[in-house]
Short mmCIF file of C-alpha atoms in Angstrom, two decimals:
data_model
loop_
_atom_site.label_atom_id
_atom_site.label_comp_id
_atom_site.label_asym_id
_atom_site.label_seq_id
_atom_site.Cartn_x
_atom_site.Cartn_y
_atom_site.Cartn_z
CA UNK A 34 5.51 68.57 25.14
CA UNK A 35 6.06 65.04 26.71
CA UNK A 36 3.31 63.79 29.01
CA UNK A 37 2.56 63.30 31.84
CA UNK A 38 3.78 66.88 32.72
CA UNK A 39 5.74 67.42 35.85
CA UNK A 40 3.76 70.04 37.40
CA UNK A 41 5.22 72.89 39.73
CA UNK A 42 4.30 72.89 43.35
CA UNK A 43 3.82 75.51 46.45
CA UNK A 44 6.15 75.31 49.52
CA UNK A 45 4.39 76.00 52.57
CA UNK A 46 4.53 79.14 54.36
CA UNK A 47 2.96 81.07 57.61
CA UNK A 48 2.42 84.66 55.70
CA UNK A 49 2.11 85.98 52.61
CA UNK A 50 4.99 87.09 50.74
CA UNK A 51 4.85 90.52 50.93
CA UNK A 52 7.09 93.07 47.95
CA UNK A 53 7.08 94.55 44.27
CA UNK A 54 6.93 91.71 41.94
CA UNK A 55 4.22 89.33 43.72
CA UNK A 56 1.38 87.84 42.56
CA UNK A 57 -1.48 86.13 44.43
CA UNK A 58 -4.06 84.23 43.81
CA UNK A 59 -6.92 82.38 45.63
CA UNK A 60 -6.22 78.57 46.62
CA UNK A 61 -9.28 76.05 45.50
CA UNK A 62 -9.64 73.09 47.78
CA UNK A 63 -10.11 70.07 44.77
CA UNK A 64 -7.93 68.11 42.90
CA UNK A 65 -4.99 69.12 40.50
CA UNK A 66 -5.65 68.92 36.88
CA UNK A 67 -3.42 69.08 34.15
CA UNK A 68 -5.90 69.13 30.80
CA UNK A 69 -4.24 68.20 27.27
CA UNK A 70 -6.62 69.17 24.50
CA UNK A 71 -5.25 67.25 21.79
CA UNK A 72 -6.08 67.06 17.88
CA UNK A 73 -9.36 64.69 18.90
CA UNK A 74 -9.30 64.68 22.54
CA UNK A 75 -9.19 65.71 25.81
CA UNK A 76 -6.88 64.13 28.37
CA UNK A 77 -6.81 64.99 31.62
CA UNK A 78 -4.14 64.31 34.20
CA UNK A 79 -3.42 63.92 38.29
CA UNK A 80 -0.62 65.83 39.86
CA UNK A 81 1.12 61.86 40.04
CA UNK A 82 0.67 61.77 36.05
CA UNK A 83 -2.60 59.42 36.19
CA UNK A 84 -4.64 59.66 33.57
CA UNK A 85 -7.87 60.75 35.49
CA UNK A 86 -9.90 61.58 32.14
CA UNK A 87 -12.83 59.32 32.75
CA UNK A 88 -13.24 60.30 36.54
CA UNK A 89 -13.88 64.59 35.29
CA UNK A 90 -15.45 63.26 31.84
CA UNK A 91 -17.38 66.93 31.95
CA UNK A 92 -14.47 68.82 31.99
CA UNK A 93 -12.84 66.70 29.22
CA UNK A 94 -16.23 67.48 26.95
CA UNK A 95 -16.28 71.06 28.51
CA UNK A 96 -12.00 71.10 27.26
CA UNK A 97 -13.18 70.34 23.21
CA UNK A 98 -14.08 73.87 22.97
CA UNK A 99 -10.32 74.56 23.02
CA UNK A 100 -8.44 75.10 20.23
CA UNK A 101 -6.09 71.76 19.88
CA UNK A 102 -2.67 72.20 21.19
CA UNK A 103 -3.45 73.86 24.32
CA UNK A 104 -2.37 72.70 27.83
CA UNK A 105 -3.91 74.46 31.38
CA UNK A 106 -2.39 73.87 34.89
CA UNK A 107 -5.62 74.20 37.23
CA UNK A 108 -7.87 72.40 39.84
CA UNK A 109 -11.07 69.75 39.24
CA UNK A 110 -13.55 71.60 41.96
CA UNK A 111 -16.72 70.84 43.10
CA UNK A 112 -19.50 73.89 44.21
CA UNK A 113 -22.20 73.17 46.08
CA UNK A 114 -24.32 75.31 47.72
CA UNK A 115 -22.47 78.14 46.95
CA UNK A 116 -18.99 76.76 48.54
CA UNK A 117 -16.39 74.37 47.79
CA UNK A 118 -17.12 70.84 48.56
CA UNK A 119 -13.30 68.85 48.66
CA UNK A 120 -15.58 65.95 49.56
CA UNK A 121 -17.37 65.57 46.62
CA UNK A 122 -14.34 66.25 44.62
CA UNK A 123 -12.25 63.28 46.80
CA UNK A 124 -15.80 61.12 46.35
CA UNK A 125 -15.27 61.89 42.33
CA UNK A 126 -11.61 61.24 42.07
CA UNK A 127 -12.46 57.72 44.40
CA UNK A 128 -15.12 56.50 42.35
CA UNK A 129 -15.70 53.90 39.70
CA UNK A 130 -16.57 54.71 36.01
CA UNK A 131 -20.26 54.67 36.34
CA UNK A 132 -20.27 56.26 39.64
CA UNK A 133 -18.41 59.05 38.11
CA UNK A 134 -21.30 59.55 35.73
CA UNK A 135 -23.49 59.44 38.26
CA UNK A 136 -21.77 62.17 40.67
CA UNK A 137 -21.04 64.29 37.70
CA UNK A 138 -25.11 64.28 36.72
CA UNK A 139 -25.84 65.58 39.99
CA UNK A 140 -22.89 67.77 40.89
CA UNK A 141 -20.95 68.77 37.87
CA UNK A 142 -17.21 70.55 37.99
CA UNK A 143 -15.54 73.43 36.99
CA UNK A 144 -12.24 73.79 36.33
CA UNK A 145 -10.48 76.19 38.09
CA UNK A 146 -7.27 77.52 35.28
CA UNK A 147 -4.24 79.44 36.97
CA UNK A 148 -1.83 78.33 34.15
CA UNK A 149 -0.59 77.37 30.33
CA UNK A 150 1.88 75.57 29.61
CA UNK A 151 1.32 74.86 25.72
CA UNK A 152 -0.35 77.88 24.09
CA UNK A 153 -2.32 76.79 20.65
CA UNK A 154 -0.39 79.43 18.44
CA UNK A 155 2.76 80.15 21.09
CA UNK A 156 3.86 76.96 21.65
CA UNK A 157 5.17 75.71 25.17
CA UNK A 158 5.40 79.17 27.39
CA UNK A 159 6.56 77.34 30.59
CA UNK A 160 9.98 79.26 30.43
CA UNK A 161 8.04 82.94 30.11
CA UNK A 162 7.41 84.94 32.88
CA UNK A 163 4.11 84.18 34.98
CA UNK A 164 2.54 87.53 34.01
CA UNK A 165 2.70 86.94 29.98
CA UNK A 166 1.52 83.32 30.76
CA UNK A 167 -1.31 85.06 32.73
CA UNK A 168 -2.38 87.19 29.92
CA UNK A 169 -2.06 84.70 27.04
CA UNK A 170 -4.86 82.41 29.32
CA UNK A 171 -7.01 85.31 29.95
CA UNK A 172 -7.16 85.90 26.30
CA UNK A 173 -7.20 82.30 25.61
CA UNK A 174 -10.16 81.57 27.98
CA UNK A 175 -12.35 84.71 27.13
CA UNK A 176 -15.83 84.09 26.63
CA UNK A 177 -15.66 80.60 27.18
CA UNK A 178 -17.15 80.58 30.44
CA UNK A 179 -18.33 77.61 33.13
CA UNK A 180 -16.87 75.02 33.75
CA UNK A 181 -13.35 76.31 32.72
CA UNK A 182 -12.38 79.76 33.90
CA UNK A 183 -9.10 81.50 35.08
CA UNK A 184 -8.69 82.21 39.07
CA UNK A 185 -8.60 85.43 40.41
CA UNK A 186 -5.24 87.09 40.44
CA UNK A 187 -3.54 90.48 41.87
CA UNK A 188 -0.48 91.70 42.48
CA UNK A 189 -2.59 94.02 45.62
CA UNK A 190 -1.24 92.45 48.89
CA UNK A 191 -3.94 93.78 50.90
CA UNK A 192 -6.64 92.27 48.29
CA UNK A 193 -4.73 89.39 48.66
CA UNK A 194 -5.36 89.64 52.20
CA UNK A 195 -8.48 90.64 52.13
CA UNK A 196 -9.41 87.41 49.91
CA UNK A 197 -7.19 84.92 52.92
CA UNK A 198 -9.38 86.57 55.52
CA UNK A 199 -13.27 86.22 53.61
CA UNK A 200 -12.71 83.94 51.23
CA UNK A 201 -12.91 80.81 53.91
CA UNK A 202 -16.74 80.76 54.20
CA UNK A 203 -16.58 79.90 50.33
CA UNK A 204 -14.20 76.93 50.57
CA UNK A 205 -10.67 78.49 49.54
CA UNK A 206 -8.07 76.99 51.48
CA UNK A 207 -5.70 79.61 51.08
CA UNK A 208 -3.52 82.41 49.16
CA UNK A 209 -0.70 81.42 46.42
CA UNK A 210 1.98 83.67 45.36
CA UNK A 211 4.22 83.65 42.93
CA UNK A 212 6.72 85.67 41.29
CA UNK A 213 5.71 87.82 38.44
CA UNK A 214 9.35 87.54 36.42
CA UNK A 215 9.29 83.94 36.83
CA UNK A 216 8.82 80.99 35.04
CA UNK A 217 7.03 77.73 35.56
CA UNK A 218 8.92 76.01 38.05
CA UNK A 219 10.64 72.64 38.42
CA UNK A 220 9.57 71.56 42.08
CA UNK A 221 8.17 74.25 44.43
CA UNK A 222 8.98 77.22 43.20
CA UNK A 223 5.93 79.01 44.43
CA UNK A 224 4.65 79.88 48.36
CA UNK A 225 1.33 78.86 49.48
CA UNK A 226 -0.36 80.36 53.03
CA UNK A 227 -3.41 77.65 54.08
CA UNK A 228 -5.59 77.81 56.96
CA UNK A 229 -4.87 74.09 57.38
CA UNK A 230 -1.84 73.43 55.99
CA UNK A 231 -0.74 69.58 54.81
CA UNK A 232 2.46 67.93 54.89
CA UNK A 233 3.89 64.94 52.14
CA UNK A 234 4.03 61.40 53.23
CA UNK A 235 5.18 58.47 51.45
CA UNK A 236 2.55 55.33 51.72
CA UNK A 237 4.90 51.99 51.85
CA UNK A 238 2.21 49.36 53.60
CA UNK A 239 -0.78 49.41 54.43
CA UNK A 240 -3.51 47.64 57.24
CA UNK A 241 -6.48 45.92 56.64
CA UNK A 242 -7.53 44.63 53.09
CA UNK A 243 -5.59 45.99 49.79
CA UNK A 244 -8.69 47.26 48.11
CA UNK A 245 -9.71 48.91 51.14
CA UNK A 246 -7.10 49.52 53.80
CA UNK A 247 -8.02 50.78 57.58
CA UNK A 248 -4.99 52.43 57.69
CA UNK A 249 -1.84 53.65 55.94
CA UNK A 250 1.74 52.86 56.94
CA UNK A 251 3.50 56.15 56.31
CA UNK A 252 7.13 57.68 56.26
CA UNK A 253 7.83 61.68 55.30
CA UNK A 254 7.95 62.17 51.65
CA UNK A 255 10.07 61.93 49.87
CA UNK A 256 11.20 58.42 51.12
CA UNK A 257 14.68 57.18 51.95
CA UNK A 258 15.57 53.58 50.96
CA UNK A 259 13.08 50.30 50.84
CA UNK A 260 9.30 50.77 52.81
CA UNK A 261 10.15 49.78 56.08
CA UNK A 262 13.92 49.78 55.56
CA UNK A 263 16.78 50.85 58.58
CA UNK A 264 17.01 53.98 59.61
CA UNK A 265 13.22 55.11 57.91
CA UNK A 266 10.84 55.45 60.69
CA UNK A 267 7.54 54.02 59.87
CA UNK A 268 4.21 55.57 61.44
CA UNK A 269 0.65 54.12 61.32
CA UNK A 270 -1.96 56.61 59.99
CA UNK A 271 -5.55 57.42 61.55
CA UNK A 272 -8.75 55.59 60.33
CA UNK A 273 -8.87 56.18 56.48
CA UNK A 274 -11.63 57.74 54.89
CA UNK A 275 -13.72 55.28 52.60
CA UNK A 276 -13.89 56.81 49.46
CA UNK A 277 -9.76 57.57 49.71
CA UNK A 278 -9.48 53.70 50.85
CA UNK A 279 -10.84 52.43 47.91
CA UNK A 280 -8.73 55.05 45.47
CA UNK A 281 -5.43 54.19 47.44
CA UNK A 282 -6.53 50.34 46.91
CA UNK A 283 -7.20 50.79 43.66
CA UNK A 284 -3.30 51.66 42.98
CA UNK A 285 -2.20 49.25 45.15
CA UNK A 286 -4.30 46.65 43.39
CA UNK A 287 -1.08 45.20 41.07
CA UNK A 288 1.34 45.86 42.85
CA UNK A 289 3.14 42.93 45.35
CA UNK A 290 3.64 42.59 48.57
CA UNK A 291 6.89 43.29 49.94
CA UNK A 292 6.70 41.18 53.43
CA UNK A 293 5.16 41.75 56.61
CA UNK A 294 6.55 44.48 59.51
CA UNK A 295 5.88 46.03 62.58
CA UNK A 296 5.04 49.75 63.16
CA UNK A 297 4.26 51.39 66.35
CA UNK A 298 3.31 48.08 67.82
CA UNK A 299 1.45 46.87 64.94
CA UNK A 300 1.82 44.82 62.23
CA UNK A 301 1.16 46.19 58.19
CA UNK A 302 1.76 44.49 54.91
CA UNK A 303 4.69 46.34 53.52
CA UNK A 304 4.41 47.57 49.22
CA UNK A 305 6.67 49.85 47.20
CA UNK A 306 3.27 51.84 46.30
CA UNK A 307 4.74 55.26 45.01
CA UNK A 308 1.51 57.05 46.52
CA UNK A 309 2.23 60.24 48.64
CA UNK A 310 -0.47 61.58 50.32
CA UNK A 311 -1.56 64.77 51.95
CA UNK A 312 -1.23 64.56 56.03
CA UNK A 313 -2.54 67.49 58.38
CA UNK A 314 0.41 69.23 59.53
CA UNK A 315 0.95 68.56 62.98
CA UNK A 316 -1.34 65.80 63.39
CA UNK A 317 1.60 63.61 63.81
CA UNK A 318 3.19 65.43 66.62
CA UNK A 319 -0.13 64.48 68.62
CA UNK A 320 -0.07 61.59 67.87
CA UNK A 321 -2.87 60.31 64.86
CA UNK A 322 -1.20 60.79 61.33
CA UNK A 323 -4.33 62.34 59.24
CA UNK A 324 -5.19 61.61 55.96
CA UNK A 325 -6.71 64.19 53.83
CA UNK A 326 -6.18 63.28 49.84
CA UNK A 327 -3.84 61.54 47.73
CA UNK A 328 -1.65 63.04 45.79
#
């Protein structure tokens, strides 16, 4: 299986798919994690195809119980106090090397598993239907236990409802469905129902220092043409969060500048950066562009 993986994605929807043949399954608010348990290792991987090993070191230890040759699809989450903190996660994914240590001493993860793609004995399953790939991780997983363990999943739309509607005071961000007959997906081949649903946006400059920009210069994702180029509108994001500042700068460290523009008035430092990032939907109708993770 060549590496990074390409990993499928959700398009965004206002309700749950509703029919015979659906499966759901509760949406974890962290950060997606490809993990790669090789003959020796663990390696785990961002949804971008960063290697992200050293920043969930306890889930790579926690991933040597695995037999070698096995590949999940899941999300790096953080619990505290008995809900999901995305904050801690972001502050994990942001920080450096000894930091990490230091966050994952006092507030380990779990892995949250909703997929295989390489089965140990099976080989890669990504062309099987979702519900075989569902049972061979159930079996796969059993009796491991914290930190990795398989989401929830039913093919009940009203549990499915039930788990939109209560499941909110714990941290879930939403429902996913996806089709029981189907295979992994190239691109977004499953539907995803948030109570604060994001939209893609391509970073191309940025404002402030490189390692820790103020703010993001943004077009929709994906991108058309150079960063800043005719006919691609350019908008300045809200205040950036410190801990995504520095990860975003981090990227951006090596990379060179492409010239100076103007966006809405103001001028940014324009780089080919390849980042997309997560902005509330809607946010830029008002007005404010707001960042939530990278991708």
């Amino acid at each position: 299986m060549e590496l990074p993986i390409k990993v499928a994605l959700a398009q965004a929807a206002p309700v749950l798919p509703a029919g015979v043949g659906w499966w759901y399954e509760p949406k974890f608010d962290g950060h997606r994690t490809v993990l790669v348990r090789g003959e020796e290792t663990v390696e785990l991987y961002a949804r971008s195809g960063r290697q992200v090993t050293t920043h969930w070191m306890d889930l790579a230890v926690a991933g040597l119980q695995l037999p070698a040759g096995t590949v999940l699809d899941g999300e790096a989450v953080i619990w505290r106090a008995g809900r999901l903190d995305f904050g801690a996660a972001q502050s994990r994914a942001a920080s450096s090397l000894t930091r990490a240590r230091k966050l994952a001493a006092e507030y380990p993860a779990s892995y949250a598993v909703w997929d295989v793609l390489q089965h140990p004995v099976e080989g890669d399953v990504r062309g099987r239907p979702y519900t075989e790939r569902r049972a061979l991780l159930v079996d796969l997983l059993a009796g491991l236990g914290p930190p990795i363990q398989v989401v929830p999943a039913t093919d009940d739309y009203e549990v499915a409802r039930t788990w939109y509607e209560t499941l909110t005071a714990q941290g879930v961000e939403g429902i996913v469905a996806k089709r029981g007959s189907a295979g992994y997906p190239r691109g977004r081949g499953w539907v995803k129902v948030r109570h604060a649903d994001t939209e893609d946006w391509a970073v191309v400059g940025y404002v402030g220092p490189r390692g820790r920009p103020r703010r993001l210069a943004l077009t929709r994702a994906p991108g058309a043409g150079e960063p800043g180029a005719a006919g691609v509108r350019v908008r300045l994001s809200g205040p950036v969060a410190a801990g995504l500042a520095a990860q975003i700068g981090r990227v951006m460290a090596a990379l060179p500048d492409a010239g100076r523009a103007r966006a809405e008035g103001e001028p940014y430092v324009r780089v080919d950066t390849g980042v997309v990032v997560e902005v509330l939907a809607g946010s830029g109708r008002h007005g404010t562009l707001t960042v939530v993770r990278i991708r």
